[in-house]
XYZ file of N, CA and C in Angstrom:
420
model
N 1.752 28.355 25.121
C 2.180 27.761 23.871
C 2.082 28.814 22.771
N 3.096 29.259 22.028
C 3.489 30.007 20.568
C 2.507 28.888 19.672
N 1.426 29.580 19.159
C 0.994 28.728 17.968
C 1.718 28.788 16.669
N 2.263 27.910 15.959
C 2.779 28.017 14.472
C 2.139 27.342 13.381
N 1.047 26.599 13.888
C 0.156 26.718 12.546
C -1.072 26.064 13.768
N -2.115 25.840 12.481
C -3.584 25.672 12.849
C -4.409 25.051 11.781
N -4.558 23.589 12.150
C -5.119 23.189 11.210
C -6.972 23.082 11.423
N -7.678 23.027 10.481
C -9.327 23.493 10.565
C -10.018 22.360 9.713
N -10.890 21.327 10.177
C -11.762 20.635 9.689
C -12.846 20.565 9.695
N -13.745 20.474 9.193
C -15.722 20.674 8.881
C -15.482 19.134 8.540
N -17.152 19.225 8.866
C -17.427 17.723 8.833
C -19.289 18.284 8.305
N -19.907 18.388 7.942
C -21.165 18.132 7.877
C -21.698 17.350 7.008
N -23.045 16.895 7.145
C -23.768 15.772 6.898
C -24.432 14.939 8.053
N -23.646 13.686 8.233
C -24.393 12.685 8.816
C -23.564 12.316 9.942
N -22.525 13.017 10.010
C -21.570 12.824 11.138
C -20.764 11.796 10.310
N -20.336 10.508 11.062
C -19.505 9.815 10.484
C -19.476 9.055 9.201
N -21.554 9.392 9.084
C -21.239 9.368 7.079
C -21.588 10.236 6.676
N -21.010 11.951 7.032
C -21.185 12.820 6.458
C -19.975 12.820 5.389
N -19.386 14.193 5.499
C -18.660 14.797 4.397
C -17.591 15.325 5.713
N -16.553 15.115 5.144
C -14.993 16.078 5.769
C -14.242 17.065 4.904
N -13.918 18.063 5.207
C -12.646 18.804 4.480
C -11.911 19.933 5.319
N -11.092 20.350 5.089
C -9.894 21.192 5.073
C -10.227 22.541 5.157
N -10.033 23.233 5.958
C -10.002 24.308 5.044
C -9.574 24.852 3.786
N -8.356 24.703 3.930
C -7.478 25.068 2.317
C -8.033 23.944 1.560
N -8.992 22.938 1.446
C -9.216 22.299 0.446
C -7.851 20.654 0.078
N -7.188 20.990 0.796
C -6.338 19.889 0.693
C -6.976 18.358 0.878
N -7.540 18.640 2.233
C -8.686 17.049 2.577
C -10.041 17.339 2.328
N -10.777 16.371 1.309
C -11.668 16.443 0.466
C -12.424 15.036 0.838
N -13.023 14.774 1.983
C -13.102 13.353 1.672
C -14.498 12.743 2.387
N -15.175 11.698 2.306
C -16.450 11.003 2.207
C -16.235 10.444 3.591
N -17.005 10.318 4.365
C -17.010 9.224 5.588
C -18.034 8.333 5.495
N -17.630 7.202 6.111
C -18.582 5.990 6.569
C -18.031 5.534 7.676
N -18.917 4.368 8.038
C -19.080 3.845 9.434
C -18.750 2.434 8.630
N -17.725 2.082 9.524
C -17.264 0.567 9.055
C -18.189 -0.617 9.721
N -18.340 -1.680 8.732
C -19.454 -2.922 9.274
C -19.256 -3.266 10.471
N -17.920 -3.050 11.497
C -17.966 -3.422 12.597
C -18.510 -2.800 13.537
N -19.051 -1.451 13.034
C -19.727 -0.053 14.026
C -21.261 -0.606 13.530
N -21.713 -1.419 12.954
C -22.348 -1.032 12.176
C -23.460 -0.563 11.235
N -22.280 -0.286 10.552
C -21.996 0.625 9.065
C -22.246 -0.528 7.819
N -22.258 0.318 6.394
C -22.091 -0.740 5.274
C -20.731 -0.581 4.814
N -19.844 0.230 5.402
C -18.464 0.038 5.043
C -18.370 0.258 3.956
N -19.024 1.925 3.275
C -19.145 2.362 2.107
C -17.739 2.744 1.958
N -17.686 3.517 0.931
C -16.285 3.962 0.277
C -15.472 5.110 0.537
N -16.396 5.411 1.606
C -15.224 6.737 2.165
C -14.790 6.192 3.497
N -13.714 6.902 3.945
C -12.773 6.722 5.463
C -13.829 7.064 6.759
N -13.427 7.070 8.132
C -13.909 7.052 9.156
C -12.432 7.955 9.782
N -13.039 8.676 11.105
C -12.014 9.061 12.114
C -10.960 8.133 12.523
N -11.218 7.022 12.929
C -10.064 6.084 13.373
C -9.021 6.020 12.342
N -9.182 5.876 10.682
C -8.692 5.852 9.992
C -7.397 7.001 9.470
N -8.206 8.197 10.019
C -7.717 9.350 10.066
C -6.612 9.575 11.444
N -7.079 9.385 12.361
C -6.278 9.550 13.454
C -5.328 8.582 13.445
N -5.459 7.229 12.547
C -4.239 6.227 12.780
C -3.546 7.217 11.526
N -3.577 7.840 10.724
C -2.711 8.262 9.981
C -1.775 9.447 10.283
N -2.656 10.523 10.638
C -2.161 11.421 11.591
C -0.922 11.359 12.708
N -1.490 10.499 13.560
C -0.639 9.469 14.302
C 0.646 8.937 14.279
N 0.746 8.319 12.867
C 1.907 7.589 12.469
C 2.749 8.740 12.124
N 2.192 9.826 11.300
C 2.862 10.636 10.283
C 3.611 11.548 11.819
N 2.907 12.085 12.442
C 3.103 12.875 13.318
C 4.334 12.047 14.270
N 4.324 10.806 14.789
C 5.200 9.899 15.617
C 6.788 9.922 14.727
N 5.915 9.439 13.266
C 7.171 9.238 12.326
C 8.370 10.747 12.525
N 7.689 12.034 12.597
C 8.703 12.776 12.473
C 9.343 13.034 13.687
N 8.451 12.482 14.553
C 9.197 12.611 15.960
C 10.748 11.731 15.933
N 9.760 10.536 15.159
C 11.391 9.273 15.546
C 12.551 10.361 14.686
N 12.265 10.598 13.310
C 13.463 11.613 12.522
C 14.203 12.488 13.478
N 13.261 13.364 14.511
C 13.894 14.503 15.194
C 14.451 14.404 16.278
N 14.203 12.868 17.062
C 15.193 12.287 17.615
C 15.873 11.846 17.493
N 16.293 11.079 16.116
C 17.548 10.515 15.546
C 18.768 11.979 15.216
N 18.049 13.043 14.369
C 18.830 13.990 14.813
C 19.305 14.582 15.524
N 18.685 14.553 16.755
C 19.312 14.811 18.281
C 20.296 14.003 18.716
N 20.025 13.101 18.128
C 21.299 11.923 18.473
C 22.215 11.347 18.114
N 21.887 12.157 16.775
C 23.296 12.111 15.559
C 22.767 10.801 15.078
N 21.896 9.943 14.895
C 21.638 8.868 14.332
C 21.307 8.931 13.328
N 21.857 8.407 12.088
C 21.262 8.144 10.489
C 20.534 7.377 10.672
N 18.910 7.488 9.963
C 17.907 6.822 10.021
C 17.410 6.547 8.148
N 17.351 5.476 7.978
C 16.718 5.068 6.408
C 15.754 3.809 6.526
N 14.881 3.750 5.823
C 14.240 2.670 5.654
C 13.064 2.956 7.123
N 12.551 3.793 7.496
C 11.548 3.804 8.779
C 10.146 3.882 8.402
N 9.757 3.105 9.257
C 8.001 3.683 8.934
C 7.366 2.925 10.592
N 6.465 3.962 9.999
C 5.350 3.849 11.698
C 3.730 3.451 10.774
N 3.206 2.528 11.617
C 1.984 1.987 11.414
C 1.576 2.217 12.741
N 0.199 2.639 12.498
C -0.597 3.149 14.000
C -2.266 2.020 13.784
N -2.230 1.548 14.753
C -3.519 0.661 14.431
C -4.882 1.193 15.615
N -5.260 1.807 15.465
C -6.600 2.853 16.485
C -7.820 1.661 16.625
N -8.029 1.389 17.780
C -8.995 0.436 18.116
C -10.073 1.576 18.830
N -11.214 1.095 18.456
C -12.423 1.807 19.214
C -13.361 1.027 19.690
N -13.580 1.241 20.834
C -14.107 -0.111 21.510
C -15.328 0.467 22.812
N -16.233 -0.255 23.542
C -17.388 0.337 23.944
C -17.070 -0.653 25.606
N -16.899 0.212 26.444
C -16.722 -0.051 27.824
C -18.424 0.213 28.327
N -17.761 0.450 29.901
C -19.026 1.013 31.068
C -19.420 2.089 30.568
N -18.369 3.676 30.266
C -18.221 4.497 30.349
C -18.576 4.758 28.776
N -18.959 4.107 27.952
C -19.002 4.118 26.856
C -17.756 4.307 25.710
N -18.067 4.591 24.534
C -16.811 4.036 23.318
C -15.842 4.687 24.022
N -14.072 4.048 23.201
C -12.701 4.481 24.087
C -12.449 4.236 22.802
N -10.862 4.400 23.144
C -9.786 4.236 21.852
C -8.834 3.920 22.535
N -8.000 2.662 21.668
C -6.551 2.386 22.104
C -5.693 2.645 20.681
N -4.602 2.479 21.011
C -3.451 3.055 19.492
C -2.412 1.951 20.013
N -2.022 1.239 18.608
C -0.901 0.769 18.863
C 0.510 1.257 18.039
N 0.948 1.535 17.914
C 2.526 1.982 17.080
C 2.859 0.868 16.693
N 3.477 0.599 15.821
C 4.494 -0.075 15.323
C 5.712 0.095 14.084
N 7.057 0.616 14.895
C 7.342 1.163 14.801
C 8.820 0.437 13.869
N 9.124 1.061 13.135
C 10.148 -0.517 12.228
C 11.525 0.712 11.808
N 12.644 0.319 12.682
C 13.941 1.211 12.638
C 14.643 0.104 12.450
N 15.248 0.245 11.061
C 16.172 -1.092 10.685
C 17.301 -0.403 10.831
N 18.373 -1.328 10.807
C 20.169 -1.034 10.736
C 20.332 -0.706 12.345
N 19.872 -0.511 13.373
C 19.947 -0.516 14.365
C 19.771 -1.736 15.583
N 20.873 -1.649 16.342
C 20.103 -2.471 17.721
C 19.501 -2.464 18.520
N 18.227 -3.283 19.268
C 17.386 -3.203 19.313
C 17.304 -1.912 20.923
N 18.440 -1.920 21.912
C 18.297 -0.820 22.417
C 18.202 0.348 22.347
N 19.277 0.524 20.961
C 19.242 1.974 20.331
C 17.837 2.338 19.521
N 17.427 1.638 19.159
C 16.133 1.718 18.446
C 15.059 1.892 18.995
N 14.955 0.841 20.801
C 14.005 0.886 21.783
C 13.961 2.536 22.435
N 15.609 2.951 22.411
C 15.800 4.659 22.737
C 15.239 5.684 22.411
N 15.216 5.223 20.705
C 14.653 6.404 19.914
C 13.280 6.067 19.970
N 12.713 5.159 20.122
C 11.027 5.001 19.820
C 10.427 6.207 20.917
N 11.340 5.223 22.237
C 10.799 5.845 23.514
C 11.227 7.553 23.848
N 12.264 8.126 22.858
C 12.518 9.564 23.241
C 11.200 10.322 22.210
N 10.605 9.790 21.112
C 9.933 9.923 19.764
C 8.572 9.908 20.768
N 8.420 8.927 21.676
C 6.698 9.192 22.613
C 6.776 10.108 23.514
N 8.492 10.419 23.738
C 8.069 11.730 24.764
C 7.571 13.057 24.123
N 8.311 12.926 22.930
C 8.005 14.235 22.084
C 7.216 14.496 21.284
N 6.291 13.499 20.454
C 5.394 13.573 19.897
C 4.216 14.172 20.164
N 3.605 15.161 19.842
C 2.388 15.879 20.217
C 1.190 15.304 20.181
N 1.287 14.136 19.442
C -0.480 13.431 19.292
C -0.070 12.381 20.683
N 1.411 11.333 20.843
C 1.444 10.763 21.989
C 1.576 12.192 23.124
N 1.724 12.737 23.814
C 1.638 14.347 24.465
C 0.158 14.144 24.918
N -0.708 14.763 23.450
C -2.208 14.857 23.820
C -2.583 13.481 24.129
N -2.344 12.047 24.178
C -3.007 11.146 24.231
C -2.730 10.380 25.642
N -1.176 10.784 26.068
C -0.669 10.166 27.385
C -2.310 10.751 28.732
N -1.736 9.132 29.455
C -2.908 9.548 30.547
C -4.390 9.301 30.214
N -4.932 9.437 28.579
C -6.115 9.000 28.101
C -6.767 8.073 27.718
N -5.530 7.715 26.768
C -6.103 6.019 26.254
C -4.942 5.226 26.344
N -4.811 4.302 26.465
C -4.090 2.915 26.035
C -2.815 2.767 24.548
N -1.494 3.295 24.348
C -0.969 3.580 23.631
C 0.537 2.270 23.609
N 0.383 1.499 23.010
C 1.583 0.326 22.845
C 2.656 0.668 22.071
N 3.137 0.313 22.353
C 4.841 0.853 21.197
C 5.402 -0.423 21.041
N 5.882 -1.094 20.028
C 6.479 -1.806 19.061
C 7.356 -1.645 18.604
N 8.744 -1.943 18.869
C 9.778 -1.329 18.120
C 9.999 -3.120 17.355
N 10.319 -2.800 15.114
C 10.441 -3.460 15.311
C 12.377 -3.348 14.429
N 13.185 -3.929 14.575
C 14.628 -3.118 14.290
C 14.909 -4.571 12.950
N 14.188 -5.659 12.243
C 14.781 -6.253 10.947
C 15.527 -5.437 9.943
């Protein structure tokens, strides 16, 4: 793999109610442990929170770069990623759900692009085979 960028995060403190940032200073931000871990569900974010965002943003440009492959005009899209963390045999897991909303389209052409958008996506990539990943297409 050609690397073309590299992104770098610190975390110290308390772990998940420590402190997070960026290198370049871009992500600046507080963690807590939500009441369902729990946590007091203070005022800063958690990993799940982060990785459902990541997630979406990262999926979202996938669906764009398959609509351009396919000559498809795409407006009005958005991806919601919902990251469940949950405590088996084997201890905590994660599932992800997508949901994925391509309007002006029918629902095969839309089911096309979701499903060409999970082949190519690098966070679905790193996640196939690991955890539990649902896709939702929804085309209103």
């Amino acid at each position: 793999m050609k690397v073309v960028y590299t992104a770098e995060g610190t975390v110290e403190g308390e772990g998940r109610q420590g402190k997070g940032r960026s290198d370049d200073g871009r992500l600046n931000v507080d963690l807590s442990v939500p009441k369902g871990m729990g946590g007091d569900d203070g005022p800063g974010t958690n990993p799940e929170q982060l990785f459902a965002v990541g997630y979406a943003a990262c999926f979202h440009g996938a669906l764009k770069g398959a609509a351009r492959q396919d000559k498809v005009e795409l407006t009005g899209t958005s991806v919601t990623a919902r990251v469940d963390i949950g405590k088996g045999d084997d201890g905590f897991g994660l599932a992800v759900t997508l949901d994925v909303t391509v309007p002006g389209l029918d629902r095969a052409a839309a089911e096309g692009l979701v499903a060409k958008a999970h082949r190519n996506c690098p966070y679905s990539k790193a996640t196939r085979g690991n955890i539990e990943v649902t896709l939702n297409t929804v085309t209103d």
